[in-house]
Amino acid sequence: MKNNCQLNAAQLEAFGDEMYAIHQRARAARGAEDLAYIRGVMRTQLRCEIAGRALLFASFVPGAWLAGTSLLSLSKILENMEIGHNVMHGQYEFSGDPALSSRTYEWDSTCPSDQWRHSHNYLHHTFTNVSGVDHDLGYRVLRVDDKQPWRWHRVPQLAYAAGLAAVFQWGIAGHNVDMPKYLTTPSAERDPEDVRRVREMKAKSWRQVRKDYLLFPLLAGPNALAVLAGNVVANLARNLWSAAVIYCGHFPEQAQTFAPETLEGEGRGHFYLRQLLGSANFEGPRWLHVLSGHLSHQIEHHLFPDVPAWRYPALSKEVRAVCEKYRLPYNTGTLSSQLSSALRRIARLSLPPAAEPALAPAL
Amino acid sequence: MDTLQPVMADQFVESLRTALDRALGWLTYPRKPEEYFAALAPRHFGPLRAEIIALEPHFDGCATLVLRTDKRFVAHKPGQFVALTLEIDGVRRTRCFSISSAPRSARGPRVIELTIKSTARGTVTPRLVHPSIVGTTVELSPPRGSFVLDDELPPRLLFITGGSGITPVISMLRALDQKAIREGAPGAKGTLLHFAKSEREALFLDELKQMPWLDLHLVTEEALGRMPSLDEASLAAVVSDFEDTRAYACGPAPLLKAVEAAFAARGAPGALTIERFQSAFDSGGEGEGKGTVHFARSNKTVNDHRTLLVVAEEQGLEPKSGCRMGICGTCHCKKLSGATRDLRTGEVSTEANVDIALCSTVAIGDVSIDL
């Protein structure tokens, strides 16, 4: 096992034990307050959506279009970030409420929840930032890791990053399958699992498109174009925002990536350490945390993915104290500094590596 | 032909409604339309709810809860039960209780009573019989169960109950008594053989004594000086030709076993209807390394006490799994019934129909898994 920091084996184990203790306390503390919180968010989200769509139908009234589009955007952001993502992690499953079951929740996105649970909950959260295993490292579109090979087509990847952000839900839906390979393989030779995934993705996408781009505009009659435009903008706003939050989570310059060998015989201490070193937080007012689904606390999220996300700000104090004790970095900054750091990294890696391959930053 | 037309009209309305529901579902996808209705008007949509408006203690650990149900609650048949769900520290707990009131309760429409005896180490019943429960809103299922009186009343009825097993029967007796008062006769001659610890713990005793049409036999451990028992002869001492009476029995498992044996001995098991109260720990015992694991879909039962993921895989089932350390949730699966322990938190779950993580859960009783 390769140790990515200066902790010796005993220190690493002690670090793991401390993180595990925080994790256990947080799991044990889950209760009525968490339920009240998430139900409140869900109620708000549904009301925002109803109000948003109603205002869009009345968009001939001055200001109604903007208000409706804003409310619909807010609803979509809350649903994907604070509700869908977190419910699908099983953060509220302790309650036994079927509406909060991670197994059955379906979110308002073109990415089928089942595929998300596999690529995100399992691959990304278990093998966080491990090259070649965690496809969140660039979503098969961006080169965000020195260990990913450079090719000429990487040069304009800053533009790809912007483009991906605009259609982020489609990027997430597509990254469960190696699309270029899939599309260039004759249909008879395709992996049946990939074929199944693509079929599922098409079915889900059709339902999303049918709702936002067909039925609601048609129902609006003469107002169809305004409603269509509102829905396009709301989806775009949600895509841009979620992409920005996700780029900030693992792409800032200080967030480390790991070679597959790291996983060999990895113990609890190193697992927590890899989650810590591979993730980055951003700071801001409370509403910003809520809109990011508390992924502004990506570090805490990766350490404790099954703990209700709104608890992360409180947990971050304990995590930081442990990090200081073991002299480990705790990557945080403002939203703009983290985002520009992530974009710098994407820009840097659009160019070929220098003659000496860059090493993972030594700590 | 005359009767055909209304049927077709019904079908038309039905298919129109289905089509409308479906179209509405397209608009609300991936949510269900009801979720939006419930967000706007929570009182009229979502699960059936009831408010606990009063609590009447009987003796230590036993009380009658009075609940006002919402308008959508369908009246029960005497003898039926409801599944009551309440959240304790944010965790949904569901337990089944017989309704002890008659359908037409003197307390008014939509009011039902549940008489509950708490189990000493229970998580739910001790809370329910505590005065602080008054004012709580709970969820209710519609009334369920086939432990009910026949549509056509037989001339003679025999009820055999033990302890809190009287709760579904008292609903029947109250309904019959109302009928007796209304019509001057209950329509049937009734006999109740009830077993209780003591006269003090014999539920509804004063009320039962007021039912002139009911032949009441109370057997108490206190008066007897030992655990009461029942066999063919002692039952015949109460009703000599009990095999020819319509009988209902509810109570502890040994009592029910004895009643069944008595009816079987007279070759009349069909005359008897039984209601069993069950707890997740009832069979197989409690504790690590106890009980069996049943995989419901593949119909396999094994005695294996490792994590349920390992047990399932060993049986050749292919449950989805991911990190195998309780992080990713890929192996989450529905537990249909039984007691399990979550190795991550040490918590014991006895709830039915809840999601569990197979990779970090072990059975600690007879468990049924939806696999």
XYZ file of C-alpha atoms in Angstrom:
734
model
C 0.000 0.000 0.000
C 1.355 3.358 -1.020
C 1.024 5.941 1.682
C 0.203 9.360 0.259
C 1.352 11.382 3.225
C 3.949 11.454 5.916
C 1.997 9.481 8.482
C 3.568 6.249 9.640
C 1.457 3.111 9.897
C 0.556 3.632 13.550
C -0.392 7.281 13.005
C -2.478 6.295 9.985
C -4.361 3.755 12.048
C -4.933 6.241 14.861
C -6.152 8.809 12.329
C -8.560 6.217 10.905
C -9.847 5.382 14.367
C -10.537 9.046 15.115
C -12.425 9.524 11.849
C -14.345 6.325 12.467
C -15.299 7.537 15.938
C -16.678 10.792 14.464
C -18.499 8.722 11.834
C -20.071 6.430 14.435
C -21.175 9.355 16.598
C -22.723 11.043 13.567
C -24.544 7.866 12.561
C -25.871 7.417 16.076
C -27.097 11.027 16.231
C -29.397 10.677 13.203
C -32.977 11.292 14.242
C -36.159 13.321 14.172
C -34.385 16.610 13.409
C -32.904 15.197 10.207
C -36.311 14.025 9.060
C -37.910 17.369 9.831
C -35.135 19.080 7.880
C -35.317 16.999 4.707
C -39.118 16.956 4.686
C -39.087 20.721 4.984
C -36.725 20.961 2.004
C -38.880 18.545 0.011
C -42.024 20.520 0.766
C -40.307 23.765 -0.217
C -39.008 22.191 -3.409
C -42.425 20.886 -4.482
C -44.054 24.237 -3.749
C -41.320 26.088 -5.663
C -41.895 23.821 -8.625
C -45.661 24.244 -8.577
C -45.358 28.021 -8.216
C -42.618 28.198 -10.844
C -44.574 26.266 -13.445
C -47.762 28.214 -12.665
C -45.934 31.534 -13.095
C -44.486 30.357 -16.399
C -48.005 29.595 -17.602
C -48.882 33.196 -16.713
C -45.746 34.576 -18.307
C -47.697 37.184 -20.261
C -47.786 39.072 -16.948
C -44.666 41.254 -16.701
C -42.009 39.685 -14.476
C -43.802 36.348 -14.254
C -41.472 34.621 -16.696
C -38.375 35.586 -14.762
C -39.936 34.714 -11.408
C -41.261 31.402 -12.737
C -37.958 30.444 -14.319
C -36.078 31.332 -11.143
C -38.410 29.268 -8.969
C -38.239 26.309 -11.340
C -34.430 26.559 -11.403
C -34.366 26.691 -7.612
C -36.668 23.678 -7.436
C -34.518 21.661 -9.832
C -31.348 22.586 -7.958
C -32.845 21.638 -4.583
C -34.205 18.384 -5.976
C -30.936 17.246 -7.520
C -28.494 18.529 -4.920
C -30.013 18.588 -1.443
C -32.711 15.953 -1.956
C -31.906 13.480 -4.752
C -28.169 13.155 -4.281
C -28.402 12.890 -0.519
C -31.461 10.633 -0.346
C -29.837 8.271 -2.851
C -26.829 8.061 -0.533
C -29.189 6.610 2.078
C -28.638 9.549 4.424
C -32.242 9.452 5.593
C -32.818 5.740 5.281
C -32.484 5.243 9.045
C -36.064 6.484 9.259
C -37.541 3.585 7.295
C -39.687 6.094 5.386
C -40.280 4.637 1.901
C -40.239 8.167 0.427
C -36.623 8.474 1.605
C -35.414 5.056 0.467
C -32.104 5.214 -1.410
C -33.013 2.084 -3.299
C -36.114 3.450 -4.956
C -35.678 7.230 -5.163
C -35.741 8.524 -8.747
C -34.420 12.014 -9.349
C -35.310 14.772 -11.793
C -32.380 14.137 -14.150
C -31.760 12.311 -17.404
C -29.356 10.007 -15.535
C -31.249 6.896 -14.353
C -30.994 6.647 -10.565
C -29.884 3.018 -10.689
C -26.888 3.883 -12.861
C -26.112 6.870 -10.692
C -26.115 4.696 -7.589
C -23.575 2.418 -9.283
C -21.251 5.015 -10.796
C -21.499 7.552 -7.992
C -22.310 5.780 -4.725
C -20.203 2.742 -5.473
C -17.435 3.550 -7.969
C -16.867 7.210 -7.152
C -17.292 7.014 -3.392
C -15.386 3.767 -2.922
C -12.543 4.428 -5.380
C -12.486 8.211 -5.029
C -9.940 9.839 -7.345
C -8.336 6.538 -8.329
C -7.309 6.825 -11.969
C -9.108 4.520 -14.333
C -11.676 3.362 -11.786
C -13.415 6.566 -10.678
C -14.940 7.996 -13.859
C -15.782 11.212 -12.038
C -12.164 12.073 -12.747
C -13.100 14.055 -15.834
C -16.304 12.185 -16.692
C -14.459 10.542 -19.604
C -14.438 13.997 -21.224
C -11.820 16.009 -19.333
C -8.185 15.246 -18.478
C -7.926 16.269 -14.827
C -5.186 13.890 -13.728
C -1.524 13.671 -14.800
C -1.917 9.925 -15.020
C -4.528 10.225 -17.774
C -2.804 10.106 -21.202
C -2.522 13.315 -23.163
C -3.734 13.509 -26.769
C -4.065 16.379 -29.203
C -7.809 16.522 -28.731
C -7.238 17.565 -25.098
C -6.020 21.009 -26.124
C -9.431 22.754 -26.214
C -10.644 21.011 -23.078
C -11.409 24.218 -21.227
C -14.118 24.699 -23.826
C -15.237 21.098 -23.282
C -15.505 21.855 -19.564
C -17.805 24.786 -20.274
C -19.820 22.734 -22.755
C -20.088 19.813 -20.339
C -21.330 22.171 -17.624
C -24.124 23.422 -19.893
C -25.384 19.889 -20.526
C -24.188 18.437 -17.248
C -27.159 16.131 -16.638
C -26.520 14.521 -20.034
C -22.841 14.196 -19.205
C -23.698 12.374 -15.991
C -26.208 10.190 -17.815
C -23.647 9.331 -20.494
C -20.583 8.704 -18.387
C -21.810 5.331 -17.151
C -20.877 3.972 -20.567
C -17.741 4.621 -22.653
C -19.746 6.404 -25.342
C -17.095 6.890 -28.078
C -16.249 3.200 -27.856
C -19.940 2.263 -27.706
C -20.855 4.301 -30.766
C -17.961 2.988 -32.846
C -18.626 -0.664 -31.951
C -20.949 -2.589 -34.289
C -24.213 -3.193 -32.435
C -23.785 -6.976 -32.466
C -20.481 -6.732 -30.598
C -21.552 -4.296 -27.896
C -21.379 -5.291 -24.259
C -24.953 -6.319 -23.346
C -24.621 -4.457 -20.041
C -23.785 -1.257 -21.930
C -26.703 -1.870 -24.285
C -29.019 -2.222 -21.286
C -27.669 0.964 -19.738
C -28.082 2.958 -22.924
C -31.638 1.693 -23.329
C -32.450 2.661 -19.732
C -30.861 6.068 -20.233
C -32.856 6.701 -23.394
C -36.100 5.765 -21.644
C -35.380 8.074 -18.707
C -34.241 10.922 -20.942
C -37.390 10.639 -23.040
C -39.557 10.999 -19.948
C -37.610 14.078 -18.864
C -37.749 15.624 -22.337
C -41.429 14.777 -22.732
C -42.265 16.590 -19.514
C -40.125 19.735 -19.796
C -39.890 20.303 -23.531
C -43.147 18.833 -24.852
C -46.094 18.454 -22.464
C -45.756 21.563 -20.314
C -45.182 23.849 -23.344
C -48.114 22.235 -25.187
C -50.375 22.658 -22.150
C -49.539 26.346 -22.125
C -51.140 26.799 -25.551
C -50.279 30.249 -26.913
C -47.654 30.560 -24.187
C -45.818 27.454 -25.361
C -42.599 29.193 -26.366
C -42.295 31.093 -23.098
C -42.816 27.905 -21.103
C -40.347 26.008 -23.278
C -37.776 28.768 -22.860
C -38.332 28.830 -19.083
C -37.833 25.078 -18.848
C -34.687 25.194 -21.004
C -33.221 27.958 -18.852
C -34.125 26.178 -15.603
C -32.427 22.981 -16.754
C -29.442 25.010 -17.957
C -29.160 26.855 -14.654
C -29.299 23.597 -12.716
C -26.674 22.055 -15.058
C -24.259 24.964 -14.724
C -24.652 25.149 -10.970
C -24.255 21.432 -10.340
C -21.231 21.287 -12.654
C -19.607 24.194 -10.817
C -20.192 22.502 -7.457
C -18.875 19.158 -8.695
C -15.790 20.706 -10.371
C -14.999 22.359 -7.044
C -15.294 19.036 -5.227
C -12.423 17.081 -6.742
C -10.673 19.165 -9.421
C -8.984 22.041 -7.524
C -5.192 21.899 -7.859
C -4.596 20.588 -4.324
C -7.011 17.662 -4.633
C -4.922 14.547 -5.134
C -5.443 11.621 -7.442
C -4.260 8.104 -6.771
C -2.842 5.198 -8.706
C -4.816 1.930 -8.693
C -2.034 0.289 -6.599
C -3.102 2.565 -3.735
C -6.106 0.312 -3.233
C -4.120 -2.846 -2.543
C -4.700 -3.855 1.044
C -6.029 -0.407 1.875
C -7.091 -0.145 5.511
C -9.645 2.072 7.195
C -7.115 4.810 7.958
C -5.956 5.118 4.382
C -9.511 4.973 3.066
C -10.437 8.025 5.141
C -7.138 9.681 4.208
C -7.728 9.196 0.475
C -11.223 10.687 0.824
C -9.746 13.667 2.671
C -6.881 14.304 0.243
C -9.006 13.802 -2.872
C -11.743 16.261 -1.942
C -12.092 20.015 -1.567
C -14.574 22.255 0.236
C -15.779 25.767 -0.362
C -17.063 28.301 2.105
C -20.049 30.588 1.997
C -23.344 31.557 3.596
C -25.842 28.893 4.661
C -28.034 29.224 1.563
C -25.031 28.433 -0.607
C -24.443 25.222 1.316
C -28.105 24.224 0.944
C -28.091 24.929 -2.810
C -24.931 22.861 -3.192
C -26.605 19.966 -1.378
C -23.879 20.588 1.224
C -21.319 19.384 -1.336
C -19.595 22.586 -0.303
C -18.441 20.146 2.393
C -17.186 17.604 -0.104
C -14.549 16.426 2.408
C -17.107 15.603 5.091
C -19.379 14.125 2.433
C -16.647 11.750 1.298
C -15.744 10.806 4.844
C -19.358 10.278 5.929
C -21.537 9.814 2.824
C -24.373 8.185 4.780
C -24.704 11.009 7.318
C -27.406 13.640 6.585
C -25.572 16.320 4.623
C -26.911 19.306 6.557
C -24.870 17.997 9.514
C -21.581 18.493 7.627
C -20.936 22.094 8.695
C -21.035 20.994 12.345
C -18.926 17.891 11.651
C -16.330 19.917 9.766
C -15.110 21.415 13.048
C -14.267 17.957 14.383
C -12.692 16.886 11.087
C -10.503 20.004 10.924
C -9.331 19.438 14.478
C -8.234 15.889 13.611
C -6.518 17.152 10.433
C -4.590 19.732 12.425
C -3.556 17.120 14.955
C -2.067 14.898 12.239
C -0.781 17.878 10.205
C -2.915 16.923 7.244
C -4.140 19.456 4.685
C -7.800 20.480 4.750
C -8.554 21.923 1.341
C -10.993 24.797 1.522
C -11.480 28.264 0.047
C -14.110 30.486 -1.456
C -16.332 29.182 -4.230
C -14.577 31.424 -6.755
C -11.059 30.477 -5.667
C -11.841 26.760 -5.802
C -13.588 27.063 -9.151
C -10.742 29.032 -10.696
C -8.264 26.543 -9.262
C -10.222 23.708 -10.889
C -10.331 25.546 -14.216
C -6.595 26.258 -13.987
C -5.960 22.570 -13.541
C -8.169 21.718 -16.520
C -6.277 24.323 -18.574
C -2.872 23.067 -17.381
C -3.691 19.465 -18.244
C -4.911 20.392 -21.700
C -1.219 20.661 -22.550
C 1.138 17.671 -22.760
C 3.088 16.756 -19.636
C 6.561 18.244 -19.296
C 9.490 15.929 -20.105
C 9.578 14.875 -16.445
C 6.159 13.440 -15.587
C 4.632 15.492 -12.819
C 4.466 13.629 -9.518
C 1.549 13.746 -7.187
C 2.211 16.669 -4.878
C 4.279 15.370 -1.993
C 3.145 16.442 1.422
C -78.707 -5.954 -22.390
C -80.042 -3.563 -19.784
C -77.345 -4.501 -17.327
C -74.574 -4.345 -19.891
C -74.699 -0.607 -20.456
C -73.911 0.566 -16.922
C -70.992 -1.875 -16.848
C -69.633 -0.357 -20.036
C -70.094 3.137 -18.651
C -68.207 2.105 -15.529
C -65.446 0.684 -17.651
C -65.306 3.865 -19.663
C -65.043 6.032 -16.550
C -62.433 3.680 -15.144
C -60.288 3.746 -18.277
C -60.678 7.511 -18.519
C -59.465 7.825 -14.951
C -56.505 5.522 -15.631
C -55.591 7.555 -18.708
C -55.832 10.804 -16.743
C -53.715 9.411 -13.912
C -51.139 8.322 -16.422
C -51.031 11.693 -18.191
C -50.715 13.421 -14.821
C -47.880 11.052 -14.006
C -46.096 12.137 -17.192
C -46.209 15.729 -15.985
C -45.013 14.987 -12.482
C -42.397 12.368 -13.479
C -40.276 11.162 -11.690
C -42.509 12.034 -8.754
C -46.048 10.780 -8.271
C -48.946 13.251 -8.620
C -50.009 12.543 -5.034
C -46.747 13.986 -3.739
C -47.637 17.346 -5.242
C -51.190 17.144 -3.898
C -49.830 16.278 -0.464
C -47.443 19.263 -0.565
C -50.404 21.574 -1.195
C -53.056 19.907 0.986
C -51.411 17.509 3.427
C -54.663 16.843 5.281
C -56.394 15.333 2.283
C -53.611 13.347 0.676
C -50.859 11.032 1.767
C -51.231 8.288 4.353
C -54.270 7.961 6.610
C -53.670 9.798 9.842
C -55.175 9.781 13.302
C -54.707 11.881 16.384
C -54.480 10.279 19.795
C -57.066 12.282 21.748
C -57.157 10.415 25.036
C -55.517 7.658 27.028
C -57.357 5.572 29.599
C -55.121 3.441 31.816
C -56.340 -0.012 32.883
C -53.425 -1.224 34.983
C -49.647 -0.905 34.908
C -48.464 -1.036 31.285
C -51.922 -1.371 29.794
C -54.145 1.383 28.473
C -56.782 2.188 25.900
C -55.848 4.782 23.298
C -58.658 6.831 21.809
C -57.912 7.980 18.268
C -59.719 10.367 15.989
C -59.087 9.174 12.458
C -59.226 11.351 9.379
C -62.221 11.407 7.068
C -60.803 8.820 4.720
C -60.821 6.058 7.336
C -63.213 3.249 6.410
C -65.172 1.758 9.333
C -63.763 -1.558 10.517
C -65.466 -4.874 11.013
C -65.362 -5.980 14.662
C -62.259 -8.133 15.177
C -60.088 -6.363 12.604
C -56.780 -4.629 13.298
C -54.881 -1.602 12.031
C -51.183 -1.115 11.470
C -50.190 1.968 13.443
C -47.058 3.858 12.447
C -45.394 6.466 14.575
C -41.996 8.046 14.439
C -39.823 7.631 17.492
C -36.615 9.682 17.359
C -37.033 9.953 13.618
C -37.455 6.252 13.007
C -40.734 4.928 11.647
C -42.147 2.112 13.762
C -45.123 0.086 12.661
C -47.109 -2.208 14.918
C -50.443 -3.933 14.480
C -53.217 -3.531 17.051
C -56.737 -4.884 17.191
C -59.429 -2.266 17.288
C -61.227 -2.720 20.608
C -64.137 -0.372 19.983
C -67.277 -1.317 18.106
C -67.687 0.265 14.654
C -70.383 2.570 16.001
C -68.554 4.002 18.953
C -70.389 6.034 21.564
C -67.571 8.575 21.256
C -68.711 9.608 17.834
C -67.931 8.860 14.243
C -64.349 8.237 13.114
C -63.207 7.529 16.659
C -61.569 4.179 17.330
C -60.024 2.648 20.418
C -56.927 0.502 20.665
C -56.293 -1.330 23.912
C -52.591 -1.913 24.241
C -50.554 -3.938 26.689
C -46.926 -2.907 26.567
C -44.093 -5.381 26.230
C -41.423 -4.839 28.856
C -38.450 -4.248 26.538
C -40.443 -2.922 23.593
C -39.518 0.245 21.698
C -43.072 1.190 20.754
C -45.700 -0.056 23.195
C -44.189 1.493 26.359
C -44.389 4.879 24.586
C -47.930 4.274 23.448
C -49.299 3.545 26.904
C -47.562 6.575 28.444
C -49.774 9.649 29.061
C -47.363 11.835 27.037
C -48.603 10.144 23.862
C -51.856 12.134 23.936
C -51.845 14.720 21.164
C -49.530 12.709 18.895
C -50.507 12.174 15.284
C -49.883 8.704 13.920
C -50.380 6.997 10.579
C -52.915 4.198 10.251
C -53.439 1.505 7.671
C -56.990 0.754 6.597
C -58.576 -1.886 8.877
C -57.383 -5.354 7.930
C -57.814 -8.971 8.936
C -60.263 -11.826 8.535
C -60.829 -12.467 12.271
C -64.394 -11.194 11.957
C -67.931 -12.370 12.676
C -69.717 -14.264 9.919
C -72.162 -12.223 7.859
C -74.928 -14.476 9.050
C -74.760 -14.887 12.805
C -74.848 -18.529 14.025
C -77.155 -19.314 16.972
C -74.243 -19.844 19.384
C -70.848 -18.182 19.657
C -67.853 -19.177 21.766
C -64.933 -16.853 22.435
C -61.735 -18.089 24.051
C -59.244 -15.387 24.945
C -56.121 -14.937 27.007
C -54.680 -11.657 28.327
C -54.686 -8.909 25.709
C -56.097 -11.458 23.261
C -59.476 -10.133 24.325
C -58.966 -6.904 22.368
C -60.355 -8.027 18.970
C -63.076 -10.029 20.735
C -64.284 -7.092 22.841
C -65.013 -5.243 19.615
C -67.200 -8.154 18.500
C -68.895 -8.379 21.902
C -69.569 -4.648 21.965
C -71.101 -4.771 18.505
C -73.278 -7.723 19.561
C -74.261 -5.909 22.739
C -75.280 -2.813 20.778
C -77.398 -5.091 18.619
C -78.903 -6.677 21.743
C -79.852 -3.266 23.103
C -81.188 -2.070 19.746
C -83.154 -5.196 18.882
C -83.800 -6.631 22.328
C -81.708 -9.721 21.532
C -78.108 -10.086 20.369
C -79.089 -12.554 17.673
C -76.828 -15.182 19.159
C -76.045 -16.752 22.512
C -72.506 -15.979 23.502
C -69.986 -17.604 25.795
C -66.678 -16.022 26.727
C -63.908 -18.040 28.332
C -61.236 -15.575 29.327
C -57.863 -16.229 30.940
C -56.085 -13.476 32.856
C -53.346 -13.087 35.444
C -55.698 -11.654 38.040
C -59.137 -10.115 38.306
C -57.498 -6.688 38.292
C -55.777 -7.443 34.997
C -58.905 -8.910 33.398
C -59.679 -6.252 30.816
C -63.197 -4.881 30.398
C -64.508 -7.044 33.268
C -67.156 -4.586 34.515
C -68.421 -4.005 31.012
C -68.576 -7.740 30.265
C -70.614 -8.337 33.430
C -73.162 -5.865 32.077
C -73.846 -7.996 28.990
C -76.851 -10.101 30.020
C -76.736 -12.305 26.922
C -73.117 -13.288 27.550
C -72.125 -16.309 29.597
C -68.849 -15.157 31.171
C -66.166 -17.525 32.484
C -63.106 -15.892 33.939
C -60.112 -18.012 34.903
C -57.286 -16.226 36.696
C -53.848 -17.432 37.629
C -54.273 -15.600 40.912
C -57.432 -17.496 41.949
C -56.087 -20.793 40.647
C -52.700 -20.464 42.301
C -51.018 -21.804 39.150
C -50.849 -21.215 35.406
C -54.263 -22.111 33.998
C -54.364 -24.786 31.334
C -56.950 -25.880 28.841
C -57.838 -29.217 27.307
C -60.780 -30.935 25.688
C -62.382 -31.837 29.007
C -62.038 -28.406 30.624
C -63.419 -26.737 27.503
C -66.325 -29.181 27.476
C -67.023 -28.186 31.085
C -67.764 -24.680 29.790
C -69.627 -25.625 26.605
C -70.317 -29.357 26.453
C -70.770 -29.505 22.674
C -68.199 -26.838 21.822
C -67.454 -28.563 18.499
C -70.897 -27.474 17.316
C -70.435 -23.810 18.193
C -68.800 -21.137 16.087
C -65.616 -20.325 17.997
C -63.068 -17.516 18.004
C -59.784 -17.644 19.874
C -57.070 -15.091 20.470
C -54.291 -15.068 23.027
C -50.826 -16.405 23.826
C -49.449 -19.155 21.592
C -49.772 -22.014 24.172
C -53.447 -21.194 24.690
C -54.140 -21.175 20.961
C -52.328 -24.484 20.600
C -54.481 -26.016 23.335
C -57.693 -24.703 21.785
C -56.710 -26.034 18.388
C -55.940 -29.421 19.905
C -59.320 -29.533 21.657
C -61.230 -28.775 18.462
C -59.120 -31.227 16.484
C -59.817 -33.936 19.073
C -63.547 -33.494 18.432
C -62.932 -33.520 14.688
C -64.181 -29.975 14.199
C -61.210 -27.725 13.424
C -63.354 -25.807 10.902
C -65.565 -24.329 13.616
C -62.603 -22.384 15.009
C -61.102 -19.084 13.840
C -57.839 -17.940 15.367
C -56.050 -14.585 15.583
C -52.346 -14.643 16.370
C -50.361 -11.688 17.661
C -46.800 -11.978 16.471
C -43.569 -10.363 17.346
C -40.395 -10.446 15.294
C -38.749 -12.480 18.010
C -41.581 -14.991 18.371
C -39.819 -17.816 16.629
C -36.173 -18.685 16.455
C -35.282 -16.737 19.538
C -33.213 -13.619 19.862
C -29.486 -13.106 19.722
C -26.514 -13.509 17.446
C -26.468 -16.911 15.837
C -30.191 -17.584 16.256
C -32.964 -18.059 13.770
C -33.122 -18.811 10.073
C -32.788 -16.659 6.968
C -35.528 -17.004 4.390
C -35.078 -15.579 0.879
C -38.659 -15.015 -0.171
C -38.383 -14.729 -3.951
C -36.087 -17.684 -4.434
C -37.807 -19.540 -1.609
C -34.644 -20.688 0.137
C -34.259 -21.038 3.874
C -30.908 -21.425 5.558
C -29.416 -21.454 8.976
C -26.402 -19.229 8.466
C -25.449 -16.322 10.687
C -22.864 -14.414 8.704
C -23.746 -11.144 6.986
C -26.849 -11.482 4.835
C -24.821 -10.609 1.728
C -22.485 -13.559 2.291
C -25.409 -15.833 3.124
C -27.266 -14.816 -0.042
C -24.230 -15.257 -2.240
C -23.501 -18.642 -0.710
C -27.009 -19.673 -1.727
C -26.206 -18.837 -5.325
C -28.335 -15.688 -5.311
C -26.814 -12.701 -6.992
C -27.744 -9.639 -4.968
C -26.213 -6.408 -6.216
C -23.261 -5.362 -4.102
C -20.591 -2.703 -4.167
C -18.114 -1.617 -1.513
C -19.061 -4.409 0.947
C -18.312 -2.090 3.858
C -21.603 -0.320 4.333
C -20.721 2.880 2.479
C -22.195 2.754 -1.006
C -25.690 1.342 -0.523
C -25.620 -0.875 -3.616
C -26.631 -3.973 -1.649
C -29.634 -2.355 0.003
C -32.566 -4.709 -0.059
C -35.983 -4.974 1.526
C -36.363 -6.973 4.709
C -39.888 -8.376 4.745
C -39.906 -9.394 8.402
C -37.777 -10.470 11.318
C -35.079 -9.142 13.610
C -31.685 -8.030 12.304
C -28.666 -6.232 13.680
C -26.852 -3.514 11.751
C -23.159 -4.125 12.360
C -22.279 -0.483 11.632
C -24.392 0.926 14.417
C -25.207 -2.136 16.497
C -28.880 -1.240 16.177
C -31.483 -3.958 16.228
C -34.352 -3.667 13.755
C -37.581 -5.561 14.179
C -39.579 -3.528 11.677
C -41.158 -5.209 8.690
C -40.696 -3.908 5.143
C -37.641 -1.747 5.694
C -34.442 -1.411 3.676
C -31.295 -2.951 5.076
C -27.693 -3.079 3.859
C -27.044 -6.777 3.237
C -23.257 -6.412 3.591
C -23.423 -5.098 7.123
C -26.491 -6.790 8.577
C -26.886 -10.103 10.368
C -30.039 -11.993 11.295
C -30.788 -12.328 15.001
C -34.072 -14.175 14.624
C -36.113 -15.680 11.824
C -35.754 -13.230 8.975
C -37.388 -12.974 5.574
C -35.563 -11.071 2.807
C -37.006 -9.896 -0.517
C -34.462 -11.749 -2.658
